[in-house]
XYZ file of N, CA and C in Angstrom:
357
model
N 75.602 -54.024 15.373
C 76.432 -54.800 16.224
C 76.934 -56.056 15.696
N 78.273 -56.453 15.982
C 78.669 -57.773 15.657
C 79.220 -58.411 16.924
N 78.873 -59.598 17.046
C 79.402 -60.328 18.391
C 80.395 -61.337 17.925
N 81.341 -61.363 18.619
C 82.512 -62.265 18.108
C 82.878 -63.195 19.559
N 82.954 -64.293 19.095
C 83.285 -65.416 20.253
C 84.438 -66.301 19.743
N 85.620 -66.224 20.427
C 86.830 -66.995 20.106
C 86.786 -68.327 20.778
N 87.386 -69.380 20.280
C 87.581 -70.664 20.868
C 88.939 -71.293 20.258
N 89.363 -72.316 20.948
C 90.432 -73.123 20.474
C 91.735 -72.873 21.184
N 91.811 -71.951 22.111
C 92.955 -71.686 22.795
C 93.343 -72.910 23.787
N 94.540 -72.773 24.291
C 95.001 -73.966 25.220
C 96.409 -73.965 25.437
N 96.950 -74.993 25.964
C 98.269 -75.210 26.354
C 98.899 -76.144 25.407
N 99.989 -75.767 24.859
C 100.618 -76.622 23.932
C 102.317 -76.480 23.987
N 102.984 -77.521 23.684
C 104.422 -77.524 23.682
C 104.951 -76.759 22.529
N 106.016 -76.123 22.705
C 106.865 -75.552 21.626
C 106.955 -76.398 20.471
N 106.657 -75.877 19.271
C 106.646 -76.586 17.973
C 105.387 -77.277 17.702
N 104.294 -77.124 18.465
C 103.039 -77.724 18.375
C 102.074 -76.682 17.637
N 100.872 -77.009 17.489
C 100.095 -76.261 16.534
C 98.696 -76.154 17.500
N 98.038 -74.945 17.168
C 96.698 -74.735 17.755
C 95.756 -74.159 16.634
N 94.577 -74.315 16.614
C 93.567 -73.725 15.667
C 92.632 -72.751 16.342
N 92.744 -71.533 16.244
C 91.790 -70.545 16.885
C 90.655 -70.302 15.939
N 89.404 -70.484 16.371
C 88.213 -70.097 15.728
C 87.476 -68.873 16.240
N 86.856 -68.116 15.450
C 86.094 -66.967 15.839
C 84.712 -67.015 15.203
N 83.722 -67.190 16.063
C 82.459 -67.207 15.303
C 81.814 -65.825 15.476
N 81.141 -65.296 14.466
C 80.651 -64.059 14.317
C 79.131 -64.201 14.333
N 78.288 -63.191 14.810
C 76.896 -63.104 14.639
C 76.595 -61.695 14.637
N 75.323 -61.325 14.217
C 74.811 -59.964 14.134
C 74.775 -59.452 12.600
N 75.469 -58.479 12.436
C 75.375 -57.862 11.004
C 76.090 -58.848 10.002
N 75.901 -58.541 8.757
C 76.520 -59.305 7.689
C 77.994 -59.609 7.745
N 78.445 -60.734 8.139
C 79.702 -61.152 8.274
C 80.669 -60.806 7.076
N 80.164 -60.911 5.932
C 81.060 -60.737 4.748
C 81.288 -59.285 4.528
N 80.597 -58.334 5.259
C 80.927 -56.969 5.017
C 82.087 -56.390 5.939
N 82.681 -57.311 6.605
C 83.674 -56.985 7.569
C 85.158 -57.635 7.271
N 86.078 -56.750 7.336
C 87.390 -57.444 7.313
C 87.646 -57.945 8.829
N 88.355 -58.961 8.997
C 88.636 -59.601 10.215
C 90.090 -59.615 10.549
N 90.373 -59.575 11.749
C 91.747 -59.512 12.296
C 91.858 -60.402 13.547
N 93.071 -60.863 13.740
C 93.454 -61.374 15.053
C 94.464 -60.518 15.678
N 94.454 -60.376 16.965
C 95.455 -59.606 17.732
C 95.811 -60.380 18.993
N 96.834 -60.079 19.681
C 97.278 -60.884 20.796
C 97.782 -59.880 21.819
N 97.644 -60.178 23.019
C 98.346 -59.406 24.317
C 98.943 -60.328 25.161
N 100.153 -60.170 25.469
C 100.768 -60.943 26.467
C 100.864 -60.181 27.730
N 101.082 -60.764 28.931
C 101.068 -60.070 30.298
C 102.171 -58.951 30.099
N 101.779 -57.783 30.618
C 102.633 -56.648 30.737
C 103.118 -56.069 29.389
N 102.485 -56.453 28.311
C 102.801 -55.911 26.965
C 101.551 -55.296 26.346
N 101.873 -54.481 25.350
C 100.684 -53.905 24.690
C 100.060 -54.928 23.625
N 98.706 -54.817 23.222
C 98.177 -55.519 22.344
C 98.927 -55.417 20.875
N 99.141 -56.351 20.187
C 99.620 -56.276 18.811
C 99.037 -57.034 17.828
N 99.143 -56.585 16.619
C 98.463 -57.214 15.481
C 99.163 -58.396 15.169
N 98.198 -59.366 14.705
C 98.884 -60.742 14.327
C 98.535 -61.031 12.737
N 97.218 -60.964 12.483
C 96.880 -61.326 11.218
C 95.586 -60.667 10.660
N 95.246 -60.450 9.439
C 94.001 -59.924 9.114
C 93.585 -60.441 7.630
N 92.435 -60.442 7.388
C 91.958 -60.944 6.183
C 90.762 -59.954 5.602
N 90.807 -59.882 4.385
C 89.781 -58.826 3.791
C 88.435 -59.517 3.764
N 87.373 -58.658 3.345
C 86.085 -59.087 3.425
C 85.652 -60.343 2.839
N 86.351 -60.560 1.712
C 85.903 -61.722 0.824
C 87.148 -62.803 0.914
N 88.144 -62.409 1.700
C 89.272 -63.452 1.845
C 90.487 -63.268 0.811
N 90.194 -62.430 -0.128
C 91.193 -62.411 -1.145
C 92.596 -61.769 -0.809
N 92.757 -60.992 0.410
C 93.912 -60.289 0.799
C 94.031 -60.696 2.146
N 95.288 -61.132 2.588
C 95.706 -61.452 3.960
C 96.974 -60.640 4.344
N 97.116 -60.360 5.608
C 98.326 -59.637 5.924
C 98.637 -60.216 7.380
N 99.979 -60.309 7.623
C 100.641 -60.941 8.720
C 101.702 -60.028 9.334
N 101.702 -60.178 10.726
C 102.832 -59.684 11.430
C 104.153 -60.363 10.990
N 105.272 -59.749 10.939
C 106.484 -60.323 10.686
C 106.837 -61.644 11.557
N 106.337 -61.417 12.696
C 106.700 -62.460 13.723
C 106.021 -63.828 13.573
N 104.937 -63.772 12.734
C 104.125 -65.048 12.645
C 104.143 -65.474 11.139
N 104.866 -64.599 10.332
C 104.750 -65.025 8.782
C 105.329 -66.369 8.666
N 104.724 -67.147 7.838
C 105.130 -68.557 7.463
C 104.803 -69.649 8.547
N 104.255 -69.230 9.655
C 103.801 -69.986 10.729
C 102.246 -70.014 11.029
N 101.655 -68.807 10.876
C 100.295 -68.646 11.145
C 99.554 -68.457 9.675
N 98.282 -68.892 9.662
C 97.538 -68.736 8.495
C 96.100 -68.293 8.897
N 95.699 -67.338 8.237
C 94.394 -66.725 8.540
C 93.460 -67.032 7.454
N 92.171 -67.594 7.785
C 91.269 -67.834 6.683
C 89.876 -67.576 7.132
N 88.945 -67.557 6.323
C 87.577 -67.198 6.758
C 86.571 -67.968 5.744
N 85.352 -68.243 6.518
C 84.337 -68.929 5.646
C 83.114 -68.038 5.964
N 82.793 -67.484 4.939
C 81.511 -66.467 4.902
C 80.313 -67.203 5.024
N 80.276 -68.451 4.585
C 78.987 -69.123 4.679
C 78.566 -69.642 6.091
N 79.742 -69.658 6.972
C 79.686 -70.157 8.268
C 79.889 -68.927 9.264
N 80.094 -67.928 8.793
C 80.369 -66.637 9.659
C 81.503 -66.948 10.530
N 82.637 -67.383 10.171
C 83.788 -67.834 10.880
C 85.054 -67.449 10.353
N 85.991 -67.096 11.156
C 87.329 -66.819 10.783
C 88.313 -67.819 11.729
N 89.188 -68.303 11.025
C 90.285 -69.248 11.575
C 91.571 -68.743 11.775
N 92.369 -68.961 12.718
C 93.718 -68.614 12.702
C 94.545 -70.065 13.029
N 95.092 -70.532 12.094
C 95.849 -71.873 12.171
C 97.315 -71.473 12.678
N 97.770 -71.864 13.707
C 99.006 -71.481 14.176
C 99.838 -72.835 14.382
N 101.057 -72.733 13.517
C 101.814 -73.859 13.527
C 103.217 -73.483 14.118
N 104.058 -74.421 14.406
C 105.530 -74.187 14.880
C 105.384 -73.083 16.006
N 104.633 -73.431 16.987
C 104.430 -72.387 17.992
C 105.688 -72.204 18.834
N 105.897 -70.998 19.283
C 106.986 -70.802 20.127
C 106.549 -70.058 21.527
N 107.400 -70.237 22.677
C 106.943 -69.680 23.773
C 106.502 -68.098 23.740
N 107.313 -67.428 22.901
C 106.847 -65.991 22.876
C 105.504 -65.826 22.089
N 104.847 -66.824 21.624
C 103.447 -66.684 21.107
C 102.447 -66.713 22.217
N 102.844 -66.986 23.380
C 101.922 -67.073 24.555
C 101.360 -65.702 24.851
N 99.946 -65.745 24.708
C 99.135 -64.506 24.934
C 97.676 -64.816 24.970
N 96.898 -63.752 25.148
C 95.514 -63.849 24.964
C 95.200 -63.256 23.572
N 94.544 -64.176 22.785
C 94.354 -63.910 21.401
C 92.884 -63.472 21.123
N 92.761 -62.387 20.402
C 91.554 -61.528 20.215
C 91.133 -61.708 18.829
N 89.866 -61.822 18.356
C 89.399 -61.576 17.092
C 88.760 -60.263 17.103
N 88.724 -59.630 15.936
C 88.130 -58.306 15.630
C 87.681 -58.032 14.321
N 86.690 -57.304 14.190
C 85.916 -56.967 12.984
C 86.084 -55.434 12.627
N 86.332 -55.134 11.331
C 86.554 -53.807 10.917
C 85.508 -53.604 9.693
N 84.951 -52.535 9.693
C 83.989 -52.339 8.515
C 84.757 -51.855 7.338
N 86.092 -51.507 7.458
C 86.788 -51.112 6.373
C 88.217 -51.750 6.419
N 88.609 -52.402 5.327
C 90.004 -52.975 5.215
C 91.117 -51.968 5.643
N 91.811 -52.365 6.564
C 93.014 -51.534 7.205
C 92.431 -50.262 7.927
N 91.084 -50.431 8.200
C 90.602 -49.312 8.997
C 90.647 -49.694 10.558
N 90.018 -48.938 11.274
C 89.921 -49.274 12.764
C 88.945 -50.517 13.055
N 89.355 -51.246 14.023
C 88.641 -52.460 14.406
C 87.392 -51.914 15.421
N 86.243 -52.257 14.972
C 85.179 -51.691 15.802
C 84.537 -52.643 16.795
N 84.712 -53.952 16.630
C 84.131 -54.966 17.414
C 85.317 -56.005 17.810
N 85.152 -56.424 19.056
C 86.155 -57.337 19.611
C 85.547 -58.485 20.332
N 86.239 -59.701 20.395
C 85.792 -60.734 21.109
C 86.357 -60.680 22.483
N 86.129 -61.698 23.412
C 86.508 -61.686 24.722
C 87.885 -62.240 24.921
N 88.478 -62.911 23.855
C 89.728 -63.455 23.899
C 89.839 -64.992 24.208
N 90.868 -65.497 23.893
C 91.117 -66.899 24.102
C 92.630 -67.169 24.519
N 92.990 -67.802 25.682
C 94.353 -67.950 26.059
C 95.123 -68.950 25.347
N 96.256 -68.599 24.912
C 97.211 -69.486 24.192
C 98.426 -69.566 25.034
N 98.831 -70.687 25.493
C 99.998 -70.906 26.229
C 100.977 -71.813 25.673
N 102.267 -71.520 25.398
C 103.187 -72.332 24.700
C 104.333 -72.704 25.703
N 104.501 -73.890 25.991
C 105.526 -74.192 26.971
C 106.954 -74.614 26.280
N 107.861 -74.319 27.012
C 109.237 -74.553 26.384
C 109.683 -76.043 26.632
């Protein structure tokens, strides 16, 4: 089992920045690829960003490329999503997830943190 706890959400004006953190506990963190997903009201959950087990490979949704950066610190069992130039359409609940296989299914999910971007 891997337990994931997100933090860092909040209310920010358009053009602002937020830094989301996800703290992991349980099994060896460095064995898992990590991802961020988001779900806005009335919409399906969508992929935001992912990072490989050692952090050497990252992947982003086109909608956030150039604005968001995913990183991880395996010594602290943490993954971070730095979000810059935020837009109202980034408003959603953001979820951290862990996958035992890069580009595989995500097996573990956090409870989510709310991000609201005002115009």
